[in-house]
Amino acid sequence: MGDDVAKYHALFDHMAQGAFFQSADGSLTDVNPAALEMFGVTRDEFLGRTSMNPQWRVIGENGADLPPEQHPSMAALSSGRPVLDFVAGVFNPCRGCFSWFNLNAIPMFRPGESSPYQVFVTMHDISSQKRVSNIHLSRLRVVQYADAHSLDELMVKALDEVEKLTDSAIGFYHLFDAAADAVVLKAWSTSTLERFCRVEDRDRQYSVEEAGVWVDCLRSGTALIYNDYNTLPHRKGLPPGHAPVQRILVVPVQRNGTVVAILGVGNKPSDYTETDVHTVTLFADLTWDVAQQKQMQSRLLAKTDELKQANELLEQRVSQRTADLQAAIREQESFSYSVSHDLRAPLRHISSYSSILIEDYGPALPYEARTYLDRMRGAANQMGALIDHLLELSRVARAAITPQPMDLSAAAAAILQMLQETEPHRLVCQEIEPGLSVKGDVHLVKQLLGNLLGNAWKYTAKTSFPRIAVGKTMISGGEVFFVTDNGAGFDMDYQAKLFKPFERLHGSEFDGVGIGLATSHQIVERHGGRIWGEGTVGKGATFYFTLGG
């Protein structure tokens, strides 16, 4: 039996887990060295205590004090059932902070008894896991909080969280302006504002030179702990209303090798450690990153609002331009109606009365008078032709475009055949490249070809061996159609006048009113294309055009 007891004590004393016994009356009766280290007490301080002892400070996972009757050992004694995987925090006076444990309480019974006479408790330290979990949850709360709160509210929330994790009473966040070599207060924690600092000049900018020891980390670029603030020889006086300081921990936030901000906590009941440095550093970096993201979101929202306003303004302008265009079209239609009806009536009268005068009184009229009448009739007929061409130009500007594939070669051949039939005596060499196709409004494209081929036919009338060709070529990497002839040509100095209404580059030796090329230009523009001409006097002209898509 003695050997068994010795083995038991050897095992009990050398367990890595903490273990202790507690009797039915709540007295602590035995404890192993591992548990004493975890609790931070001596064997004499431990033995004889009960759960009711006020020196115990036990909290639950929610941070609230845990009543003695809810301690796992007392719960197992009162219920007679094991309490397993119970998590609680116990204040360790040696470390000056709470240590977290996972506890299992097993009630023990004597033979024949229904109530336990003692409880056996095992425990293992989960403080590091608990700290990592708390940090993770706090970081998660900060990120979630950022979605629905302002940047200033976010900074305060982050400081509140890091205060809880480090058991601090003060928290502050300053931005560093390297150009001005100064720091600017960005946020204080809630407890700092409510219980410690009553400084009025909160927006003050401090130069690094005049600031206190809390900017030492700017010079070193590393986290600094001052656990005995009042003994520091280089500390500065605190402004009126500032909290008294016992100890502080300050870490720099660095981006691209440059310090951009500092986050500090202060007045922890016990000394700050490297564990606290790790925690504060994580939050300093997180706060900066979330703040930057928040600012980017704000700028993006502002740009989105600007874009929305710009779109709304653009829609208003488009609506106004559309209304203006519709009004202009109505005015043009009204003008076309007036031209077609109001101007034609007097022209008809002039032409009719001139004809009557010649027919009824021709023999009695002097030759000079008959000549004047003939000129009046000619002018009236020319005016009628001008009106017809103006109406044609107006219709082209208003016509609806209905693009569809068409055979350009066949259309050109049909137009040249019609021209040949009107002047069968002319021998004109006609060259049309086969397979020319284009997508455009069939009626308008035929009108375009009619104008260009009609000009080529007209201006080759005095050429000995007239030639007209239709084809396509590549210019600047794009497909371009052309109509060319070897007729009268034109002086390139007057190229700018080619497509202006009523501008003619030839005299009376060729008929025309100067509307055909203007109409052609309008048709090409309506299709989103380009048209231009090249010519040499006496050697012919070539007109190139594209029709957009």
XYZ file of C-alpha atoms in Angstrom:
549
model
C 0.000 0.000 0.000
C 2.879 2.333 0.855
C 4.368 1.832 -2.603
C 1.047 2.691 -4.245
C 0.750 5.903 -2.243
C 4.290 6.857 -3.180
C 3.562 6.199 -6.854
C 0.399 8.260 -6.620
C 2.189 11.221 -5.059
C 4.999 10.992 -7.619
C 2.493 11.021 -10.444
C 0.432 13.798 -8.858
C 3.443 16.031 -8.212
C 4.947 15.604 -11.677
C 1.792 16.036 -13.751
C 2.079 18.705 -16.487
C -1.548 19.479 -15.844
C -2.514 21.351 -12.746
C -4.524 19.275 -10.256
C -6.051 19.770 -6.829
C -8.524 18.181 -4.410
C -11.376 19.980 -2.720
C -13.402 18.419 0.111
C -17.189 18.361 0.413
C -17.159 21.397 2.717
C -15.320 23.382 0.026
C -11.867 23.299 1.630
C -8.876 22.875 -0.695
C -6.991 19.869 0.629
C -4.190 19.075 -1.823
C -2.567 20.629 -4.884
C 0.283 19.765 -7.234
C 3.148 22.152 -8.173
C 1.798 22.758 -11.699
C -1.482 24.123 -10.300
C 0.349 26.352 -7.804
C 2.344 27.916 -10.641
C -0.805 28.402 -12.683
C -2.593 30.085 -9.759
C 0.472 32.132 -8.753
C 0.244 31.180 -5.037
C 2.262 29.104 -2.591
C 1.117 25.782 -1.159
C 0.478 27.392 2.224
C -1.594 30.155 0.600
C -3.586 27.562 -1.321
C -4.354 24.911 1.303
C -7.220 25.683 3.644
C -8.844 28.182 1.306
C -12.353 27.671 0.026
C -14.083 28.883 -3.115
C -15.673 31.551 -0.940
C -12.275 33.071 -0.153
C -12.316 36.712 -1.361
C -8.712 36.418 -2.539
C -9.918 34.327 -5.482
C -10.807 36.386 -8.551
C -12.551 34.135 -11.050
C -14.334 35.276 -14.223
C -16.346 33.509 -16.905
C -15.766 33.630 -20.656
C -17.912 36.764 -20.863
C -15.579 38.568 -18.469
C -18.125 38.736 -15.626
C -17.252 37.587 -12.092
C -18.085 33.928 -11.505
C -19.958 33.304 -8.200
C -18.267 30.661 -5.932
C -21.178 28.246 -6.263
C -20.635 28.215 -9.999
C -16.957 27.251 -9.775
C -16.660 23.857 -11.481
C -15.472 22.123 -8.272
C -18.443 23.430 -6.243
C -20.895 22.608 -9.074
C -19.592 19.014 -9.191
C -19.846 18.662 -5.403
C -23.418 19.975 -5.296
C -24.719 17.998 -8.255
C -22.656 14.852 -7.925
C -21.987 14.985 -11.651
C -18.727 15.725 -13.484
C -18.190 19.214 -14.929
C -16.107 18.928 -18.057
C -14.291 21.451 -20.288
C -15.256 24.436 -18.199
C -13.407 27.625 -19.232
C -12.679 30.251 -16.593
C -10.166 32.996 -15.919
C -8.325 33.153 -12.576
C -6.300 36.183 -11.516
C -2.628 35.342 -11.064
C -1.109 37.793 -8.538
C 2.435 36.955 -9.634
C 1.742 37.787 -13.277
C -0.678 40.588 -12.455
C -3.252 39.369 -14.972
C -5.893 36.715 -15.523
C -4.827 33.265 -16.684
C -7.336 31.161 -18.564
C -7.909 27.472 -17.856
C -9.852 24.546 -19.168
C -11.055 22.675 -16.054
C -12.507 19.232 -15.447
C -14.082 18.531 -12.019
C -14.719 14.839 -11.139
C -16.747 14.123 -7.977
C -15.463 11.171 -5.839
C -17.678 8.872 -3.758
C -17.050 6.460 -0.862
C -18.623 3.024 -1.218
C -22.297 3.087 -0.407
C -22.576 6.886 -0.281
C -24.591 8.964 -2.792
C -22.944 12.280 -2.071
C -19.308 12.971 -3.031
C -16.844 13.426 -0.207
C -14.400 15.349 -2.415
C -13.794 16.487 -5.965
C -10.705 16.023 -8.115
C -9.996 18.949 -10.479
C -7.556 18.950 -13.401
C -6.681 22.072 -15.355
C -4.489 23.139 -18.239
C -3.508 26.658 -19.182
C -5.199 27.921 -22.389
C -4.219 31.569 -21.946
C -2.308 31.737 -25.230
C -5.150 30.107 -27.196
C -7.659 32.352 -25.427
C -5.602 35.428 -26.267
C -5.390 34.452 -29.952
C -9.139 33.784 -30.024
C -9.907 37.108 -28.332
C -7.664 38.955 -30.767
C -9.366 37.261 -33.709
C -12.846 38.096 -32.399
C -11.854 41.696 -31.648
C -10.373 42.166 -35.110
C -13.523 40.684 -36.616
C -15.690 43.110 -34.617
C -13.619 46.050 -35.827
C -13.915 44.997 -39.475
C -17.686 44.461 -39.154
C -18.084 47.760 -37.291
C -16.358 49.614 -40.127
C -19.162 48.868 -42.585
C -21.796 51.026 -40.903
C -19.758 53.668 -39.046
C -17.611 56.676 -39.802
C -13.832 56.669 -39.808
C -13.645 58.522 -36.466
C -16.065 56.041 -34.849
C -14.012 53.174 -36.250
C -10.798 54.489 -34.676
C -12.457 54.739 -31.252
C -13.873 51.213 -31.603
C -10.417 49.816 -32.415
C -8.884 51.539 -29.393
C -11.660 50.200 -27.152
C -10.972 46.664 -28.354
C -7.192 46.854 -27.865
C -7.740 48.323 -24.382
C -9.786 45.278 -23.392
C -7.221 42.871 -24.796
C -4.358 44.491 -22.886
C -6.363 45.379 -19.752
C -5.424 49.037 -20.278
C -7.246 52.180 -19.199
C -5.921 54.608 -21.833
C -5.788 54.340 -25.624
C -4.725 56.847 -28.286
C -4.006 56.960 -32.003
C -1.890 59.662 -33.656
C -1.049 60.264 -37.305
C 2.524 61.156 -38.211
C 3.231 63.872 -40.774
C 6.823 63.286 -41.856
C 6.966 66.493 -43.906
C 5.998 68.626 -40.883
C 7.814 66.294 -38.445
C 4.678 66.398 -36.306
C 1.987 64.141 -34.904
C -1.744 64.867 -34.869
C -4.227 63.256 -32.506
C -6.675 61.136 -34.498
C -8.630 59.354 -31.749
C -8.863 58.569 -28.032
C -10.567 55.521 -26.613
C -13.970 55.832 -24.943
C -12.593 55.318 -21.440
C -9.819 57.846 -22.049
C -12.383 60.480 -22.964
C -14.885 59.616 -20.241
C -12.639 58.942 -17.247
C -9.115 60.175 -17.773
C -8.467 62.975 -20.245
C -10.296 66.289 -20.026
C -7.920 68.189 -22.299
C -9.726 70.899 -24.255
C -7.180 71.353 -27.053
C -7.663 67.885 -28.526
C -6.899 68.819 -32.149
C -3.497 70.194 -31.376
C -0.608 69.257 -33.631
C 2.588 68.364 -31.770
C 6.026 68.617 -33.258
C 8.055 65.516 -32.573
C 10.629 67.660 -30.806
C 8.151 69.025 -28.255
C 6.119 65.830 -27.802
C 6.635 63.486 -24.864
C 8.134 60.035 -24.525
C 5.173 58.543 -26.361
C 6.796 59.529 -29.682
C 10.101 57.778 -28.913
C 8.931 54.941 -31.162
C 9.064 57.361 -34.112
C 12.792 57.718 -33.591
C 13.479 54.050 -32.929
C 10.931 52.610 -35.389
C 10.121 49.877 -32.860
C 7.551 49.302 -30.131
C 8.468 50.730 -26.725
C 7.353 49.792 -23.214
C 7.679 52.177 -20.273
C 6.465 50.359 -17.181
C 7.695 53.077 -14.808
C 6.702 56.273 -16.573
C 7.346 58.603 -13.658
C 11.052 57.733 -13.493
C 11.753 58.696 -17.103
C 14.088 61.717 -17.188
C 12.940 62.933 -20.634
C 9.190 62.885 -19.995
C 7.345 66.140 -20.657
C 4.724 67.791 -18.518
C 1.151 66.736 -19.153
C -1.381 69.377 -20.294
C -4.110 70.415 -17.838
C -6.844 67.809 -17.662
C -4.647 64.992 -18.953
C -4.814 61.623 -17.245
C -1.995 60.681 -14.856
C 0.235 58.089 -16.475
C 1.807 55.098 -14.711
C 2.948 52.993 -17.679
C 2.532 53.061 -21.438
C 3.088 50.872 -24.498
C 3.400 52.561 -27.898
C 3.888 50.878 -31.297
C 4.590 52.502 -34.674
C 2.614 51.736 -37.835
C 4.972 51.433 -40.793
C 4.191 51.343 -44.483
C 6.871 51.109 -47.182
C 9.562 51.571 -44.564
C 8.080 54.808 -43.211
C 6.220 55.385 -39.945
C 2.750 56.721 -40.714
C 1.011 56.526 -37.314
C 1.399 55.412 -33.700
C -1.018 53.518 -31.461
C -0.561 53.521 -27.709
C -2.192 52.107 -24.569
C -1.525 52.958 -20.965
C -2.135 52.370 -17.277
C -2.378 48.589 -17.299
C -2.558 47.375 -13.649
C 0.560 45.259 -14.204
C 3.618 45.573 -16.401
C 3.283 45.451 -20.159
C 4.972 42.469 -21.819
C 6.006 41.347 -25.288
C 2.664 39.582 -25.506
C 0.994 42.986 -25.227
C 3.353 44.342 -27.890
C 2.227 41.605 -30.272
C -1.453 42.340 -29.576
C -1.146 46.113 -29.967
C 0.941 45.766 -33.132
C -1.722 43.574 -34.729
C -4.382 46.163 -33.951
C -2.234 49.101 -35.027
C -1.742 47.528 -38.460
C -5.372 46.433 -38.741
C -6.661 49.882 -37.774
C -4.476 51.559 -40.400
C -5.489 49.118 -43.137
C -9.207 49.326 -42.352
C -8.999 53.117 -42.107
C -7.281 53.281 -45.504
C -9.934 51.012 -46.973
C -12.629 53.180 -45.382
C -11.128 56.303 -46.917
C -10.898 54.614 -50.313
C -14.550 53.603 -50.030
C -15.475 57.184 -49.125
C -13.558 58.516 -52.112
C -15.157 55.878 -54.316
C -18.613 56.825 -53.065
C -17.818 60.482 -53.700
C -16.657 59.645 -57.233
C -19.763 57.527 -57.718
C -21.931 60.466 -56.638
C -20.015 62.742 -58.995
C -20.463 60.246 -61.814
C -24.170 59.931 -61.004
C -24.556 63.713 -61.057
C -22.570 63.888 -64.301
C -24.793 61.216 -65.842
C -27.902 63.033 -64.704
C -26.545 66.273 -66.173
C -25.627 64.436 -69.366
C -29.123 62.954 -69.577
C -30.582 66.442 -69.138
C -28.317 67.776 -71.879
C -29.162 64.857 -74.163
C -32.861 65.439 -73.533
C -32.432 69.143 -74.235
C -30.344 68.471 -77.350
C -32.922 65.931 -78.515
C -35.697 68.455 -77.997
C -33.620 71.100 -79.819
C -32.956 68.680 -82.666
C -36.623 67.760 -82.939
C -37.504 71.462 -82.998
C -34.865 72.052 -85.699
C -36.246 69.156 -87.747
C -39.755 70.582 -87.435
C -38.455 73.986 -88.531
C -36.622 72.361 -91.447
C -39.740 70.477 -92.458
C -41.715 73.717 -92.247
C -39.069 75.451 -94.348
C -39.119 72.622 -96.901
C -42.884 72.887 -97.126
C -42.631 76.647 -97.672
C -39.949 76.170 -100.334
C -41.944 73.464 -102.044
C -45.252 75.326 -102.095
C -44.833 79.040 -101.422
C -41.815 79.607 -103.674
C -42.908 77.373 -106.532
C -46.195 79.293 -107.076
C -44.561 82.620 -108.094
C -42.035 80.737 -110.239
C -44.836 78.981 -112.064
C -46.538 82.348 -112.602
C -43.359 83.882 -113.997
C -42.768 80.948 -116.329
C -46.443 80.763 -117.407
C -46.895 84.488 -118.079
C -43.589 84.592 -119.949
C -44.759 81.730 -122.159
C -48.128 83.428 -122.766
C -46.446 86.662 -123.748
C -44.193 84.857 -126.244
C -47.006 82.753 -127.696
C -49.666 85.491 -127.916
C -47.589 88.564 -128.547
C -44.293 87.121 -129.808
C -44.499 88.481 -133.386
C -45.378 91.956 -132.139
C -42.565 92.076 -129.596
C -39.167 93.448 -130.432
C -36.360 90.903 -130.610
C -34.736 92.318 -127.479
C -37.993 91.921 -125.503
C -38.352 88.285 -126.606
C -34.738 87.704 -125.513
C -35.506 89.108 -122.052
C -38.572 86.876 -121.776
C -36.531 83.815 -122.731
C -34.001 84.716 -120.051
C -36.800 85.145 -117.490
C -38.122 81.681 -118.329
C -34.615 80.211 -118.122
C -33.995 81.873 -114.746
C -37.345 80.613 -113.425
C -36.554 77.079 -114.589
C -33.081 77.287 -112.999
C -34.670 78.512 -109.772
C -37.039 75.548 -109.885
C -34.057 73.208 -110.275
C -32.332 74.862 -107.299
C -35.461 74.360 -105.186
C -35.566 70.684 -106.189
C -31.934 70.180 -105.149
C -32.417 72.058 -101.871
C -35.356 69.818 -101.026
C -33.264 66.798 -101.911
C -30.478 67.960 -99.546
C -33.048 68.569 -96.806
C -34.589 65.122 -97.257
C -31.161 63.480 -96.962
C -30.557 65.231 -93.633
C -33.910 64.009 -92.269
C -34.106 60.554 -93.831
C -34.131 57.533 -91.531
C -31.118 55.283 -92.059
C -31.885 51.582 -92.582
C -28.535 49.849 -93.167
C -28.464 46.548 -95.006
C -25.932 44.714 -97.181
C -25.946 45.783 -100.819
C -24.044 45.060 -104.028
C -22.150 48.253 -104.806
C -20.841 46.892 -108.100
C -24.345 46.124 -109.411
C -25.658 49.530 -108.285
C -22.797 51.348 -110.064
C -23.336 49.314 -113.248
C -27.062 50.136 -113.278
C -26.382 53.879 -112.900
C -23.768 53.941 -115.668
C -26.112 51.992 -117.947
C -28.846 54.592 -117.348
C -26.379 57.414 -118.120
C -25.292 55.621 -121.285
C -28.902 55.281 -122.385
C -29.443 59.024 -121.991
C -26.445 59.715 -124.268
C -26.050 56.621 -126.462
C -23.703 58.425 -128.838
C -20.958 58.703 -126.165
C -18.294 56.049 -125.932
C -17.090 55.882 -122.331
C -14.736 53.202 -121.006
C -16.457 51.812 -117.884
C -14.471 49.780 -115.355
C -16.323 48.421 -112.314
C -14.506 46.160 -109.867
C -16.664 43.075 -109.295
C -17.797 41.955 -105.856
C -17.916 45.364 -104.200
C -20.250 45.166 -101.206
C -21.174 47.580 -98.468
C -23.668 47.914 -95.630
C -25.762 51.044 -95.871
C -29.134 52.550 -96.627
C -29.867 51.286 -100.144
C -31.717 54.411 -101.329
C -29.120 56.873 -99.990
C -26.098 54.864 -101.162
C -27.595 54.700 -104.685
C -28.127 58.465 -104.507
C -24.469 58.876 -103.460
C -23.266 56.770 -106.397
C -25.632 58.599 -108.723
C -24.119 61.968 -107.736
C -20.484 60.811 -108.045
C -20.971 58.876 -111.290
C -23.171 61.651 -112.695
C -20.351 64.153 -112.092
C -17.802 61.783 -113.653
C -20.046 61.362 -116.712
C -20.609 65.106 -116.985
C -16.981 66.178 -116.572
C -15.671 63.649 -119.136
C -17.986 64.998 -121.839
C -15.144 66.959 -123.487
C -12.465 64.283 -123.028
C -11.259 62.456 -126.134
C -11.112 58.973 -124.605
C -13.277 59.173 -121.489
C -12.799 56.598 -118.730
C -14.804 56.074 -115.522
C -13.839 53.478 -112.894
C -15.367 52.266 -109.626
C -13.358 50.182 -107.153
C -11.820 49.899 -103.708
C -8.341 50.335 -102.247
C -6.582 50.289 -98.851
C -5.656 53.606 -97.235
C -4.093 53.781 -93.750
C -5.051 50.165 -93.150
C -8.717 50.683 -93.991
C -10.904 49.748 -96.959
C -11.906 52.778 -99.058
C -14.190 52.927 -102.131
C -13.493 55.309 -105.014
C -15.016 56.753 -108.201
C -12.426 58.087 -110.634
C -12.439 59.673 -114.095
C -10.024 61.289 -116.535
C -12.165 64.342 -117.210
C -11.860 68.049 -116.454
C -10.532 67.573 -112.899
C -10.185 70.531 -110.525
C -7.624 72.742 -108.857
C -6.667 71.315 -105.450
C -6.305 74.866 -104.103
C -10.109 74.960 -104.062
C -10.533 71.550 -102.442
C -12.172 73.075 -99.332
C -15.115 74.270 -101.466
C -15.927 70.847 -102.952
C -18.707 69.835 -100.583
C -20.261 73.238 -99.848
C -23.716 73.902 -101.340
C -23.753 76.062 -104.501
C -19.941 76.168 -104.677
C -18.897 75.262 -108.239
C -15.317 74.861 -109.444
C -16.255 75.080 -113.139
C -17.916 77.752 -115.203
C -20.945 77.630 -117.480
C -19.270 75.090 -119.772
C -20.719 72.387 -117.502
C -24.297 72.349 -116.238
C -25.040 72.138 -112.530
C -26.083 74.045 -109.428
C -23.476 72.829 -106.914
C -25.691 70.639 -104.734
C -24.669 67.093 -105.738
C -21.399 66.909 -103.783
C -22.979 68.620 -100.768
C -25.678 65.934 -100.799
C -23.042 63.209 -101.158
C -21.173 64.596 -98.180
C -24.395 64.587 -96.134
C -25.130 60.948 -97.066
C -21.624 59.778 -96.110
C -21.730 61.638 -92.787
C -25.139 60.124 -92.002
C -23.469 56.710 -92.354
C -20.559 57.695 -90.093
C -18.047 57.729 -92.925
C -15.709 60.127 -94.726
C -15.510 61.510 -98.263
C -12.772 63.501 -99.933
C -11.609 64.341 -103.440
C -8.323 64.615 -105.307
C -7.917 66.104 -108.740
C -5.704 67.689 -111.338
C -6.962 70.221 -113.857
C -7.396 68.560 -117.250
C -6.428 65.118 -115.963
C -9.447 64.015 -113.991
C -10.653 63.584 -110.414
C -11.031 60.789 -107.862
C -13.518 60.783 -104.999
C -12.882 58.440 -102.078
C -15.476 57.493 -99.488
C -16.167 55.152 -96.570
C -19.489 54.303 -94.990
C -18.562 53.678 -91.352
C -19.536 50.161 -90.220
